[in-house]
mmCIF file of C-alpha atoms in Angstrom:
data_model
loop_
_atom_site.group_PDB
_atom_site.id
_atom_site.type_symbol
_atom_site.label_atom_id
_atom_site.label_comp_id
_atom_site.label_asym_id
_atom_site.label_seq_id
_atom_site.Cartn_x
_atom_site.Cartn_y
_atom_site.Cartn_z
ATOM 1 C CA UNK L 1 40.955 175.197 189.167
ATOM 2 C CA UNK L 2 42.634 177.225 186.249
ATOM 3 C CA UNK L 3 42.486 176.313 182.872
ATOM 4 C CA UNK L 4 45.711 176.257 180.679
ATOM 5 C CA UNK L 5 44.263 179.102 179.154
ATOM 6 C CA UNK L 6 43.700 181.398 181.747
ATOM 7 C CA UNK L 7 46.889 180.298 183.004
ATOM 8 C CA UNK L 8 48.715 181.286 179.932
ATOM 9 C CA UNK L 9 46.651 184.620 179.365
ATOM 10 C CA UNK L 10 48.308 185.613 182.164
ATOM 11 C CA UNK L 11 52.173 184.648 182.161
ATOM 12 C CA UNK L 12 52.551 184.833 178.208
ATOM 13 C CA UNK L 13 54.166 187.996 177.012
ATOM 14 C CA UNK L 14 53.914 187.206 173.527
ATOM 15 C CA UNK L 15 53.333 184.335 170.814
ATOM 16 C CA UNK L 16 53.236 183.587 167.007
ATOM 17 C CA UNK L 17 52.258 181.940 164.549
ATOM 18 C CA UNK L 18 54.624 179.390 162.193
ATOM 19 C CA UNK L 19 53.676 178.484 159.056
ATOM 20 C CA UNK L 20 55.155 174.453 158.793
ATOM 21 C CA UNK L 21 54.070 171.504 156.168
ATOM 22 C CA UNK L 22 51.461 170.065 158.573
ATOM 23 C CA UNK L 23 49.788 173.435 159.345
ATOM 24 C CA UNK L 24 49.983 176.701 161.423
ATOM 25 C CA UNK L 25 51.513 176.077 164.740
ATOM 26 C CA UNK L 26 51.010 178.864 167.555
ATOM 27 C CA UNK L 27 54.108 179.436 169.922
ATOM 28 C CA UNK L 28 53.357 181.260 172.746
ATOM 29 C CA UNK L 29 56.052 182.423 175.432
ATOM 30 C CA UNK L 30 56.365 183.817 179.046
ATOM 31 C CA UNK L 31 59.656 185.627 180.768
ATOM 32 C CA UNK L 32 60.778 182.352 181.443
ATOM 33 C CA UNK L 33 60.532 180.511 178.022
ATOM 34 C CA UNK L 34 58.115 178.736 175.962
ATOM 35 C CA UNK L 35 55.136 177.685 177.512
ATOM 36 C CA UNK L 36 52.885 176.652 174.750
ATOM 37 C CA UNK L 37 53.401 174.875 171.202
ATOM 38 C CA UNK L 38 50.573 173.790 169.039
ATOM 39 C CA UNK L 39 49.101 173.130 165.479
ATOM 40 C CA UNK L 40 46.214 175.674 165.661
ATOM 41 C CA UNK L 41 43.076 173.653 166.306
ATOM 42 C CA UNK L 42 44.487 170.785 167.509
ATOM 43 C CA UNK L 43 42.708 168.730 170.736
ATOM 44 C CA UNK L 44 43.398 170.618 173.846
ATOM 45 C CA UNK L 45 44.985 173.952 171.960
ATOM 46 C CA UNK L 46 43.263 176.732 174.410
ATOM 47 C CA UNK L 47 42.177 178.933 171.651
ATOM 48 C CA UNK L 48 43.262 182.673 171.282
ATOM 49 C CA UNK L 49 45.138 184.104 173.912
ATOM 50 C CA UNK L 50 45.690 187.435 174.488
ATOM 51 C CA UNK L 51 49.624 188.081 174.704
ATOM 52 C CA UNK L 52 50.298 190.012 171.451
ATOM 53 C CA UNK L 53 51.810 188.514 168.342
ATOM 54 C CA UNK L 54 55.555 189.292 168.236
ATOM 55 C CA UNK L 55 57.000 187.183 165.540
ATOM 56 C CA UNK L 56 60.290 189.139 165.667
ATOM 57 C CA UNK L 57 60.202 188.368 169.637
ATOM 58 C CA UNK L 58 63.643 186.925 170.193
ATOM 59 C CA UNK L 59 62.937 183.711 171.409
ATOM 60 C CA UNK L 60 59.448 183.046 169.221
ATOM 61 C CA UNK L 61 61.773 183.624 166.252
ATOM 62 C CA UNK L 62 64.315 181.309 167.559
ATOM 63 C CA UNK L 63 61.397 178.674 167.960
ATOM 64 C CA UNK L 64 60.454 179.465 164.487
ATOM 65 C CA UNK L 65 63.820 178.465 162.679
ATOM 66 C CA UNK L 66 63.729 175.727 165.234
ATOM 67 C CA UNK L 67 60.937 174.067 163.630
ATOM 68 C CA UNK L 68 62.227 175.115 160.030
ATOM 69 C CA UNK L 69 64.649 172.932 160.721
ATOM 70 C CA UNK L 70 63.172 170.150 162.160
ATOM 71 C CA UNK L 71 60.891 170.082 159.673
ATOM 72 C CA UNK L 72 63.735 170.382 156.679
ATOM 73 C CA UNK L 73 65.110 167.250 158.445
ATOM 74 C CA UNK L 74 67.953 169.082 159.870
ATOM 75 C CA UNK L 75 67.365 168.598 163.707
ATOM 76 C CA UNK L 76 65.269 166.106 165.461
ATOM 77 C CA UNK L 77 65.729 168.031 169.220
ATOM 78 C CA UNK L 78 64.848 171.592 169.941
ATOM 79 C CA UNK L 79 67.166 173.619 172.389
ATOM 80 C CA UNK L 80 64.561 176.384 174.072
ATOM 81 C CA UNK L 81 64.072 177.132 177.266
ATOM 82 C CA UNK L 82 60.861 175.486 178.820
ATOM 83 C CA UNK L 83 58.359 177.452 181.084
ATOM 84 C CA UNK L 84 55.877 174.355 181.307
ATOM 85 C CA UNK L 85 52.690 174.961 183.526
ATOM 86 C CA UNK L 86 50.915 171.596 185.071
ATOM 87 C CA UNK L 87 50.916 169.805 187.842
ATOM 88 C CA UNK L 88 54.088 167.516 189.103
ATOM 89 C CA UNK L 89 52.685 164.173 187.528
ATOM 90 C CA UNK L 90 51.963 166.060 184.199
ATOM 91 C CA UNK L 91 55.371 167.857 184.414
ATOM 92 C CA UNK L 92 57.208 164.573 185.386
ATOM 93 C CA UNK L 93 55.916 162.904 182.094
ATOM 94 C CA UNK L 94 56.632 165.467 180.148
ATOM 95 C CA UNK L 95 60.627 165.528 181.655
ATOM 96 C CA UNK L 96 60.019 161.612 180.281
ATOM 97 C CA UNK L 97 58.998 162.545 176.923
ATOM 98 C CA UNK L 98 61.811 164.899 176.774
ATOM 99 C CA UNK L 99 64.470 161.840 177.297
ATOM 100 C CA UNK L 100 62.919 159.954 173.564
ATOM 101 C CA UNK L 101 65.401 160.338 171.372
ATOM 102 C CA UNK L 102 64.275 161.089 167.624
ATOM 103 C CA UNK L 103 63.772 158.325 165.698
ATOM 104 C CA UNK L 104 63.032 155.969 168.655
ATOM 105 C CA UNK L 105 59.410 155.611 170.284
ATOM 106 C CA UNK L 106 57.981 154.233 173.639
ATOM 107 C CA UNK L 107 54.983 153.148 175.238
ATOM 108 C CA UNK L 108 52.809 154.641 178.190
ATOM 109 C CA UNK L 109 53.715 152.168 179.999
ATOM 110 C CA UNK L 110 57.158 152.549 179.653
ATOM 111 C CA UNK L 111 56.737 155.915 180.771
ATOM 112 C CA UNK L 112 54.958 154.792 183.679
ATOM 113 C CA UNK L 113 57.704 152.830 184.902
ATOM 114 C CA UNK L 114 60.245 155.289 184.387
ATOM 115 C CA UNK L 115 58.997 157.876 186.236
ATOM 116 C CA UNK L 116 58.070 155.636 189.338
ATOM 117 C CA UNK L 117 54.523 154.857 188.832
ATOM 118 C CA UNK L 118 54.348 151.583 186.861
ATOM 119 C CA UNK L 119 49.826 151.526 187.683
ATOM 120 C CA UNK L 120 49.176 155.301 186.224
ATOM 121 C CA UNK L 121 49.820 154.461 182.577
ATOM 122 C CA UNK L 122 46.205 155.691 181.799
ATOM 123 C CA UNK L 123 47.251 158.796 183.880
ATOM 124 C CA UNK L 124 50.389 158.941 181.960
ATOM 125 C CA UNK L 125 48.022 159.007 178.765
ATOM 126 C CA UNK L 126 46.530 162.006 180.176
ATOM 127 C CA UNK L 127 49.912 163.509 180.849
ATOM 128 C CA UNK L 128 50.921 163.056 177.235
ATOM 129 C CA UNK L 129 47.489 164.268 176.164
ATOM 130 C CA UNK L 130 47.792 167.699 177.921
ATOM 131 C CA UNK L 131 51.386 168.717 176.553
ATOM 132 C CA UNK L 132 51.944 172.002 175.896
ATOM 133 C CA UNK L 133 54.606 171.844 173.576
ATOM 134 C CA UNK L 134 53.581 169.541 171.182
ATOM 135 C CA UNK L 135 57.077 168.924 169.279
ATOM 136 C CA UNK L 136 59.227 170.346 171.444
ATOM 137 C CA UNK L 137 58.015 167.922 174.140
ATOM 138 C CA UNK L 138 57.984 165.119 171.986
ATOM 139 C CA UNK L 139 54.243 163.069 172.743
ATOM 140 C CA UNK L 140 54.363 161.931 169.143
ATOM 141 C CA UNK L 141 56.291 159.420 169.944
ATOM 142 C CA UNK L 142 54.630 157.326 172.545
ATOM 143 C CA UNK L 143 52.877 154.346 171.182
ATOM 144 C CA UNK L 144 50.089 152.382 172.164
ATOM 145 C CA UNK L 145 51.700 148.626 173.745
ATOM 146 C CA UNK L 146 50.809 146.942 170.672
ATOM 147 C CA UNK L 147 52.821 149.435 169.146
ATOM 148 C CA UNK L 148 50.054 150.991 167.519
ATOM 149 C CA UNK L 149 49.538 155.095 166.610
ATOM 150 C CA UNK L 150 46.832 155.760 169.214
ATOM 151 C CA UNK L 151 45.983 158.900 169.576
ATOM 152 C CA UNK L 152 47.799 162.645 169.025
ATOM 153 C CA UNK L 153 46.105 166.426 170.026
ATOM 154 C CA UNK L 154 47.269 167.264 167.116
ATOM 155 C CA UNK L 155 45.918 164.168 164.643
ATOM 156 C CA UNK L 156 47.337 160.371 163.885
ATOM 157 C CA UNK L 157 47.578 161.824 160.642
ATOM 158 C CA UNK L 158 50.006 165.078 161.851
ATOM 159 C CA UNK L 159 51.548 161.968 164.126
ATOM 160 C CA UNK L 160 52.202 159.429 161.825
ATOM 161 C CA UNK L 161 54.184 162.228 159.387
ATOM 162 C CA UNK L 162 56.010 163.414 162.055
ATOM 163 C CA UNK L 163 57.259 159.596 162.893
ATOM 164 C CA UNK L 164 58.235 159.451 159.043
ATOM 165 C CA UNK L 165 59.954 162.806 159.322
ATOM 166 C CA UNK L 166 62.200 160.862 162.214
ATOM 167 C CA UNK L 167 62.534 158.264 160.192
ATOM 168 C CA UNK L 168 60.230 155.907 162.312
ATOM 169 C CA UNK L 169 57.154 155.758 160.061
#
């Protein structure tokens, strides 16, 4: 079974690094789109890869003034194009995760039972885990049922600011 890292050593063409207020973020890209978004060191980032850095790569700049302005408050939704690699469950959730608006959060159960499979909310919880594009694909904003901040790759901390920045916190 491939890792996500071997699997993006091979498709990605190039990535980058962004510079945002809750750390370095690496955006990493294929011929099809972005296929990886992360705050370096975060759970589940799969370390260095070997596409080259190409910050004035079309697209990775286009996902850098993307999160300028999601971070400045000036969008909550990001309009790239998507080259997501996981299996169907994983990519179904993330489709789900893609349909929370900004400023509005949901459970793991509730993403369970919207993509057809009301029993797999632990699985779901993996899903979520195992995004690729933190931000883009927005797992920040799934809740525990209590409505509690369970946990984020990328921190409760980095999670709980990013809720705030939507005006959820």
């Amino acid at each position: 079974m491939s890792t996500l890292s071997d699997t993006l050593n091979t498709l990605c063409t190039a990535q980058a690094l962004v510079d945002t207020p809750l750390g370095p973020v690496r955006v990493a890209r294929t011929a099809a789109g972005i296929a990886g978004l992360w705050f370096e060191g975060q759970k589940h980032h799969p370390g260095e890869l070997e596409a080259p850095m190409r910050p004035d790569d079309p697209l990775l700049r286009r996902a850098a003034q993307a999160l300028q302005r999601y971070f400045a408050g000036e969008a909550a939704a990001f309009d790239l194009p998507l080259d997501l690699h996981g299996t169907p469950f994983q990519r179904s959730v993330w489709q789900a995760l893609l349909r929370i608006p900004a400023g509005r959060t949901c459970s793991y159960g509730e993403i369970a039972s919207a993509i057809g499979a009301p029993q797999a909310v632990r699985a779901v919880g993996a899903a979520v885990g195992r995004n690729p594009a933190s931000l883009v694909v927005p797992c920040h904003r799934v809740l525990g049922r209590d409505g509690s901040l369970t946990g984020y790759a990328g921190g409760v901390q980095r999670k709980q600011a990013l809720l705030a920045l939507e005006g959820r916190g």
